[in-house]
Coordinates of C-alpha atoms and ligand atoms in Angstrom, one line a residue:
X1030 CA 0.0 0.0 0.0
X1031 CA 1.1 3.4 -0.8
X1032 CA 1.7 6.6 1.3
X1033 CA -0.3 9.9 -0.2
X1034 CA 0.8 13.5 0.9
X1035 CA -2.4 15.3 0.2
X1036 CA -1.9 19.2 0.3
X1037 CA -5.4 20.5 1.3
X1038 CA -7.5 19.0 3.6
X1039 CA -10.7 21.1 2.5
X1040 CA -13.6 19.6 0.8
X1041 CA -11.4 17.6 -1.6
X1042 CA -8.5 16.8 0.2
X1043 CA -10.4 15.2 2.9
X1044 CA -13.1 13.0 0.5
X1045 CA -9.6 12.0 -1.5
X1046 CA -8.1 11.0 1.8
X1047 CA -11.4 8.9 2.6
X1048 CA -11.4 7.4 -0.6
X1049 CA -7.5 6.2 -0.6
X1050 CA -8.0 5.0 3.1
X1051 CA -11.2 2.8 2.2
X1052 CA -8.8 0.8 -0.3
X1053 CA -5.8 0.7 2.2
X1054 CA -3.5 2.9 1.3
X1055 CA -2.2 5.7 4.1
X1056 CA -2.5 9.7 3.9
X1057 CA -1.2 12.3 5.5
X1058 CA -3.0 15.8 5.0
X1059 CA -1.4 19.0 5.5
X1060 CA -3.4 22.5 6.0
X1061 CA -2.4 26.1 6.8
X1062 CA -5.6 26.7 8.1
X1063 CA -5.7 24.9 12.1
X1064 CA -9.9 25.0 11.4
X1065 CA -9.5 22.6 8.2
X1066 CA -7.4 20.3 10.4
X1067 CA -9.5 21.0 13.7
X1068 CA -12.3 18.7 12.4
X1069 CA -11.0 16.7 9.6
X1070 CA -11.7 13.6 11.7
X1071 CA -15.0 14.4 11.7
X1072 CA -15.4 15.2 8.4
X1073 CA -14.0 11.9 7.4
X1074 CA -16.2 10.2 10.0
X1075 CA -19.8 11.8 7.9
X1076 CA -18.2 11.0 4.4
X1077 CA -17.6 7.4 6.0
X1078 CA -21.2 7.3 6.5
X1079 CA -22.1 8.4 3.1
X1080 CA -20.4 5.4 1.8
X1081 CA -22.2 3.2 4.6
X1082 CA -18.5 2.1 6.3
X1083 CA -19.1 1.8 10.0
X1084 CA -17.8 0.1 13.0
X1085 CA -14.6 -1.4 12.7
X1086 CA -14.3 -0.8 9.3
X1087 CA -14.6 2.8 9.4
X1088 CA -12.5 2.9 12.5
X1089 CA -9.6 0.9 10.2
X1090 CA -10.1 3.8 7.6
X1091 CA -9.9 6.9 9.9
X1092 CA -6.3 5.2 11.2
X1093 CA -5.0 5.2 7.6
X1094 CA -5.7 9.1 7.5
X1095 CA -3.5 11.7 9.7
X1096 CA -3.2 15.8 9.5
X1097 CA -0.4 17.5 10.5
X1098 CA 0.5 21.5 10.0
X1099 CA 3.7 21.0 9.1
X1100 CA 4.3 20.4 5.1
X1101 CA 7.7 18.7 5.5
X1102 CA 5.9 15.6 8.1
X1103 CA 3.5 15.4 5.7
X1104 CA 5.2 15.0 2.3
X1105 CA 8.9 13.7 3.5
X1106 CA 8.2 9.7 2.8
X1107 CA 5.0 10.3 0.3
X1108 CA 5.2 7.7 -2.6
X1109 CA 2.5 9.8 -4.4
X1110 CA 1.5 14.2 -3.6
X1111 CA -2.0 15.3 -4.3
X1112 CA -2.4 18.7 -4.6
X1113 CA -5.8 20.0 -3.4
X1114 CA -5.9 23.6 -2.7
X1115 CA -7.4 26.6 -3.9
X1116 CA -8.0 27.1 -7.6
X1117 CA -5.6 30.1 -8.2
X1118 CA -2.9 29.8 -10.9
X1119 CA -0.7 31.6 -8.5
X1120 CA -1.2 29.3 -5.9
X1121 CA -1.0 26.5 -7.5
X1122 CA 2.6 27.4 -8.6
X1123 CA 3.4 28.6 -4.6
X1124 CA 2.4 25.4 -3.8
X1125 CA 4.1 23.0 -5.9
X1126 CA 7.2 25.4 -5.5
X1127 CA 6.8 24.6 -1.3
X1128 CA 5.8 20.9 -2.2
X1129 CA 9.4 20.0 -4.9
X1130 CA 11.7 21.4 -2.1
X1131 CA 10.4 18.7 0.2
X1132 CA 10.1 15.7 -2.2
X1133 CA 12.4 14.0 -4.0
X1134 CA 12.6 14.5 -8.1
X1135 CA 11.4 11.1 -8.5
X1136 CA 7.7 11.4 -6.8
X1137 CA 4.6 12.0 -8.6
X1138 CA 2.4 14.7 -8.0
X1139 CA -1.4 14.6 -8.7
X1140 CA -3.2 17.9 -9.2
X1141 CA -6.7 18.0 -8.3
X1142 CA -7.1 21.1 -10.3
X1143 CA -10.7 21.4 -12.4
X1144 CA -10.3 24.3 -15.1
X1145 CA -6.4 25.6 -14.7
X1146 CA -3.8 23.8 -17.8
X1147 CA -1.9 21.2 -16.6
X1148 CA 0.9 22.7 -18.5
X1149 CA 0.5 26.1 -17.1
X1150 CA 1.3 24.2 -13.2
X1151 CA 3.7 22.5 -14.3
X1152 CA 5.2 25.7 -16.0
X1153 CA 6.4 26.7 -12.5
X1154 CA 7.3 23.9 -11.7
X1155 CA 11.2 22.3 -11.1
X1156 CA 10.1 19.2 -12.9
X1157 CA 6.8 19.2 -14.6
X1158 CA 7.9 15.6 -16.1
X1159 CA 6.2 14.4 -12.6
X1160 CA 3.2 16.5 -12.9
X1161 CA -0.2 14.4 -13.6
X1162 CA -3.7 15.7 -14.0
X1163 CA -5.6 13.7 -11.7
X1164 CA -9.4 15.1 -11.3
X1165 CA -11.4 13.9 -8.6
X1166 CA -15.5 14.8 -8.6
X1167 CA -17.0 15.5 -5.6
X1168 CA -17.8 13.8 -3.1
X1169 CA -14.5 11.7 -4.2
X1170 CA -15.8 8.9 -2.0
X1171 CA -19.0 8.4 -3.9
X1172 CA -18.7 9.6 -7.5
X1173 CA -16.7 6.9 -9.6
X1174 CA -15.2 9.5 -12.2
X1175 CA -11.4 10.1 -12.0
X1176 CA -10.0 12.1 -15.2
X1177 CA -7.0 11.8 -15.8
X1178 CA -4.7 14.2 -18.0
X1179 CA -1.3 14.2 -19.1
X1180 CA 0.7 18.0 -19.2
X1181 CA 2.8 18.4 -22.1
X1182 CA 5.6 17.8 -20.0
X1183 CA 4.2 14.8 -18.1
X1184 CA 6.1 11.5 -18.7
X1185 CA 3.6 9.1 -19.9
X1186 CA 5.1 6.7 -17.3
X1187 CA 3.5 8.1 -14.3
X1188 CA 0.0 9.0 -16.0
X1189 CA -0.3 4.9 -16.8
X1190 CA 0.6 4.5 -13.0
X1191 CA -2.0 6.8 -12.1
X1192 CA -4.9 5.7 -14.0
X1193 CA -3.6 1.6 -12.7
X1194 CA -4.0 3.4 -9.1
X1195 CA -6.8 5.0 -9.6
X1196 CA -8.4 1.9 -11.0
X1197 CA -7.2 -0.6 -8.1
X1198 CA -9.6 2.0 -5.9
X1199 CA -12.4 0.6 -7.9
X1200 CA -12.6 3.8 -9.5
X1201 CA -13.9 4.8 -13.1
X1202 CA -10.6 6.3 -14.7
X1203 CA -10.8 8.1 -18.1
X1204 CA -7.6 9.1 -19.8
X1205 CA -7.2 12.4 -22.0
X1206 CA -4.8 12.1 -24.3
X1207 CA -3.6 15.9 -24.0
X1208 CA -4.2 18.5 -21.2
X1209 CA -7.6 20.6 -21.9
X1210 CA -8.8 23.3 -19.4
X1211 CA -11.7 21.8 -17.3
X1212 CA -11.0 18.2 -18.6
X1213 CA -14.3 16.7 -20.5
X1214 CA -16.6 16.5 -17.4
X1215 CA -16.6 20.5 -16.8
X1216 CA -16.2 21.2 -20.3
X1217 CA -19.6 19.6 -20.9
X1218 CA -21.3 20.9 -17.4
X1219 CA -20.3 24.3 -18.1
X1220 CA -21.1 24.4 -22.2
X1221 CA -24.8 23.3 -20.6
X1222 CA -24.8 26.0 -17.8
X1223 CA -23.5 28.8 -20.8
X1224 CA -26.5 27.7 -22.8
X1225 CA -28.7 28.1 -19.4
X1226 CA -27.7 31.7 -19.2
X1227 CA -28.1 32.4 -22.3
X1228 CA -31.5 31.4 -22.1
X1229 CA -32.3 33.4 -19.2
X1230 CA -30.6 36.4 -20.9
X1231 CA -33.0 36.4 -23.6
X1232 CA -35.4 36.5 -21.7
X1233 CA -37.1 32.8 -22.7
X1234 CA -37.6 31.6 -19.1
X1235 CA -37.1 31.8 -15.5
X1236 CA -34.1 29.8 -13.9
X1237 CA -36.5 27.4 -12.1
X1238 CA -37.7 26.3 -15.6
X1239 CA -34.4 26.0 -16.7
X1240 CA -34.1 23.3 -13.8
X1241 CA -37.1 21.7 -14.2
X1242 CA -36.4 21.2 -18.2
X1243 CA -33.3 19.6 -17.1
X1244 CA -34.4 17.4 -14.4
X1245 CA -37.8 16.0 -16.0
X1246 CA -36.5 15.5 -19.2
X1247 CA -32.8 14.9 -20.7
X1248 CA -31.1 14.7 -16.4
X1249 CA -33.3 11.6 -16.2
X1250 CA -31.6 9.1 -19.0
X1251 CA -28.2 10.9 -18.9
X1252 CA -26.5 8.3 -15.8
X1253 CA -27.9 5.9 -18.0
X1254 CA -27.2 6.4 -21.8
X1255 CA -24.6 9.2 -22.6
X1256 CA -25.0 11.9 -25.0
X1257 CA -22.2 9.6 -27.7
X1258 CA -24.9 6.7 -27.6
X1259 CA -27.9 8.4 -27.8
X1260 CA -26.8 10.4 -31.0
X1261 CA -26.2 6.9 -32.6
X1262 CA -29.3 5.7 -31.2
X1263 CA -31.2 8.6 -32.4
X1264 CA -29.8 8.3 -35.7
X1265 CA -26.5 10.5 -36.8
X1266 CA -28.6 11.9 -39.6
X1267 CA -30.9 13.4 -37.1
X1268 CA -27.9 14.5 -34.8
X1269 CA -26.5 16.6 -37.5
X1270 CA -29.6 18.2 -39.0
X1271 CA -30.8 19.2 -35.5
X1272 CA -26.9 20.6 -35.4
X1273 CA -27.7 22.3 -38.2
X1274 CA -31.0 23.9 -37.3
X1275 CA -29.6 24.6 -33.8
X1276 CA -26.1 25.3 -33.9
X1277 CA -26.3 28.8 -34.9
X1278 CA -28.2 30.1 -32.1
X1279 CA -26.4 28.4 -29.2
X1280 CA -24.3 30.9 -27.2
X1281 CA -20.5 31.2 -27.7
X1282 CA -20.2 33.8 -24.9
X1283 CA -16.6 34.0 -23.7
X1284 CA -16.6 37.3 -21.8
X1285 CA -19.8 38.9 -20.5
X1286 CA -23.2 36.7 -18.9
X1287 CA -25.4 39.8 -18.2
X1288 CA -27.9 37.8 -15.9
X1289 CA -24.9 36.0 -13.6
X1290 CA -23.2 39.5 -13.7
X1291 CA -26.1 41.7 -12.8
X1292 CA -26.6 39.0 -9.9
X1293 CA -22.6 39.5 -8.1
X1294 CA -22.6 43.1 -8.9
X1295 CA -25.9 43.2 -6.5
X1296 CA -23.8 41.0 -4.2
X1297 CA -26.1 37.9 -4.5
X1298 CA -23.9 34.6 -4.8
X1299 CA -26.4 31.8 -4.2
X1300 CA -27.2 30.2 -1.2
X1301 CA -24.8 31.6 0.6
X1302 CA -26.0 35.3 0.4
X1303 CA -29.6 33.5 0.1
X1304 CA -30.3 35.0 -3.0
X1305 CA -28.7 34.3 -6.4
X1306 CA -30.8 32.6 -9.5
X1307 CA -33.3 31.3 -7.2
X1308 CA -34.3 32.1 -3.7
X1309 CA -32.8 30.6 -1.0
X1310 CA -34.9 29.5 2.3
X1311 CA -32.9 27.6 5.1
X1312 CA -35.5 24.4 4.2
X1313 CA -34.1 24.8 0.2
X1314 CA -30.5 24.4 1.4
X1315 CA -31.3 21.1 3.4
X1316 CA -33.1 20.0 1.0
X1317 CA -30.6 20.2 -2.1
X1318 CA -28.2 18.6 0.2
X1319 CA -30.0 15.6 0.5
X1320 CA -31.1 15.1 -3.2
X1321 CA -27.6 15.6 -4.5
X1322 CA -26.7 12.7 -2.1
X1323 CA -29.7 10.7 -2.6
X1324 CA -29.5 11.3 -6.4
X1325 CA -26.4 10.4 -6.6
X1326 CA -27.1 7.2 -5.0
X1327 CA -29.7 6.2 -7.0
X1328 CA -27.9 7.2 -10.4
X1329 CA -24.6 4.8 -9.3
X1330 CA -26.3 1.8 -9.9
X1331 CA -27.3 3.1 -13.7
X1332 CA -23.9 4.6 -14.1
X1333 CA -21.9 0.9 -13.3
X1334 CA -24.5 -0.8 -15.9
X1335 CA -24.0 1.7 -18.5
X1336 CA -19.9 2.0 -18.3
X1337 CA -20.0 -2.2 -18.0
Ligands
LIG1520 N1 -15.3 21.6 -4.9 C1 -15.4 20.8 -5.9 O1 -16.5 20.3 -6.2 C2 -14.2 20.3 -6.7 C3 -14.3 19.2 -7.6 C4 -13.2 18.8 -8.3 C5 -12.0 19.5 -8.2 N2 -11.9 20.6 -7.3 C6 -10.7 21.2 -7.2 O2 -10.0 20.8 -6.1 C7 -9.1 21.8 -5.6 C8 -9.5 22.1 -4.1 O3 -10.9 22.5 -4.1 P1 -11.7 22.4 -2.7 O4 -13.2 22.5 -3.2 O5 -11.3 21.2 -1.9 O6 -11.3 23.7 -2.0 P2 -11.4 24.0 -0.4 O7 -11.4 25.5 -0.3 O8 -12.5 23.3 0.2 O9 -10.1 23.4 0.2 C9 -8.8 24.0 -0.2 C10 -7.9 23.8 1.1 O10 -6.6 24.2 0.7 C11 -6.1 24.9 1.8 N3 -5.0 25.7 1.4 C12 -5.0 27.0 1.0 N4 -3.7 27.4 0.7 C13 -2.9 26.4 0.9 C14 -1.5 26.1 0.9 N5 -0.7 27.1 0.4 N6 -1.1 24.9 1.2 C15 -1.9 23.9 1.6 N7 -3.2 24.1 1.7 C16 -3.7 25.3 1.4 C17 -7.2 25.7 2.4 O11 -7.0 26.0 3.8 C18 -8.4 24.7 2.3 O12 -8.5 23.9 3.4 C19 -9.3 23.0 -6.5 O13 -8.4 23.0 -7.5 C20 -10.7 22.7 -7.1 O14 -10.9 23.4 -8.4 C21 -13.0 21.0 -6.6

């Protein structure tokens, strides 16, 4: 079993660490922040739960996961380093700068990063041949998907050793075969939420439509049968005359998203200012958190028969 230096123990760091531990292998987080340390334990203790490890078992897990302040304890005898912290090019590259003085050349290091290039970290970096693309989804402990994506200085060594890793975890692992901003998964979500705005910008419907087209509709086959499959399915003929009718009005916005704008400039950022697309009671909050949980329960079992 292997020993992973994770570097971040926020939201990430900590599901990473939980899944690792549940396949055997020990980690050893490292924060700044005392408060992200201060209850990782427990945090490790609900994700634990999610996953439906209790008892011994889960007490076996939280012994293969320890936090320590102090970088250099936490990295010195690491056989892999996942990065996990903020998505900031700038730290990124004060991080792996921090994290290559304490490891030797020879040791991989995994960046969790979901939009930045691989290329651009590893452009700071003393030796970007060791840098890998390794993007977790959260929760890590419960949603199979591991991308995986090589920067152009990467050796293609360590990414096969990574996807083999990431595989033996029980994991789904799909490998890009060159280093994309926001890998394939984000890339899609985010060409969906564009089109969203869009819609919303031209005044076609409310956001809560928006959602309800989504989840009554397309959302319900999509853990099932994947967009690839269903344009064969549907017929390529069709696929590319409804391309043709369609493709022209579909936003290419790159720079300004009036509605999403007017919305932060007004200071509303979502649930946590309680306004933002939609309102935001305390009893909406809850009960979001529960059906991304229970949804994603429920979708697992469609998503291992469709990937079989
Ligand atoms: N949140 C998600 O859904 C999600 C999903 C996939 C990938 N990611 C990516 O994972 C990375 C981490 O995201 P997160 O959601 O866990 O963020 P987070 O804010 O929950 O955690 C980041 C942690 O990094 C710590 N940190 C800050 N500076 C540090 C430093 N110099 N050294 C060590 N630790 C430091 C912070 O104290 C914090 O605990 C980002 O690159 C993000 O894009 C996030």
């Amino acid at each position: 079993m292997a020993l992973f230096g994770i570097v971040g123990a926020g939201l990430m760091g900590h599901g990473i660490a939980v899944a690792l531990a549940r396949a055997g292998h020990h980690t050893r987080l490292h924060d700044p922040d005392p408060a992200a340390l201060a209850d990782l334990h427990d945090r490790v203790e609900k994700a634990l739960e999610l996953t439906g490890t209790s008892g011994p078992a889960s007490a076996a897990v939280q012994d293969l996961v320890s936090a320590t302040s102090d970088l250099d304890s936490a990295l010195r005898q690491a056989d892999v380093v996942v990065e996990a912290v903020p998505e900031r090019m700038a730290v990124k590259h004060e991080v792996m700068a921090s994290v290559e003085a304490v490891v030797p050349a020879h040791v991989p290091i995994w960046s969790n990063t979901s939009v930045l290039s691989i290329t651009g970290i590893g452009a700071g970096m003393r030796h970007p041949e060791r840098l890998v693309g390794v993007h977790w989804w959260n929760p890590p402990h419960l949603i199979p998907l591991v991308e995986i994506a090589p920067g152009d200085a990467t050796n293609p060594r360590l990414v096969h050793e990574a996807e083999e890793l990431i595989l033996s975890l029980g994991k789904t692992a799909v490998r890009l075969q060159r280093d994309v901003p926001g890998f394939i998964g984000n890339r899609l979500q985010f060409a969906l939420v564009r089109e969203a705005l869009h819609l919303l910008d031209e005044g076609v419907c409310d956001a809560q439509t928006l959602d309800t087209v989504v989840r009554t509709s397309f959302g319900l086959r999509l853990a099932a049968v994947g967009p690839m499959e269903n344009a064969d399915y549907i017929g390529l003929d069709l696929t590319r005359s409804i391309l043709a009718n369609l493709a022209p009005h579909l936003s290419t916005a790159t720079e300004s998203f009036p509605a999403l704008d007017k919305l932060l400039t007004d200071g509303h950022r979502g649930r946590a200012t309680r306004q933002g697309l939609l309102t935001w009671t305390d009893h909406r909050a809850i009960d979001v958190a529960g059906r991304l949980v229970d949804g994603i329960r429920r979708n697992l079992a469609a998503t291992e028969a469709a990937v079989r």
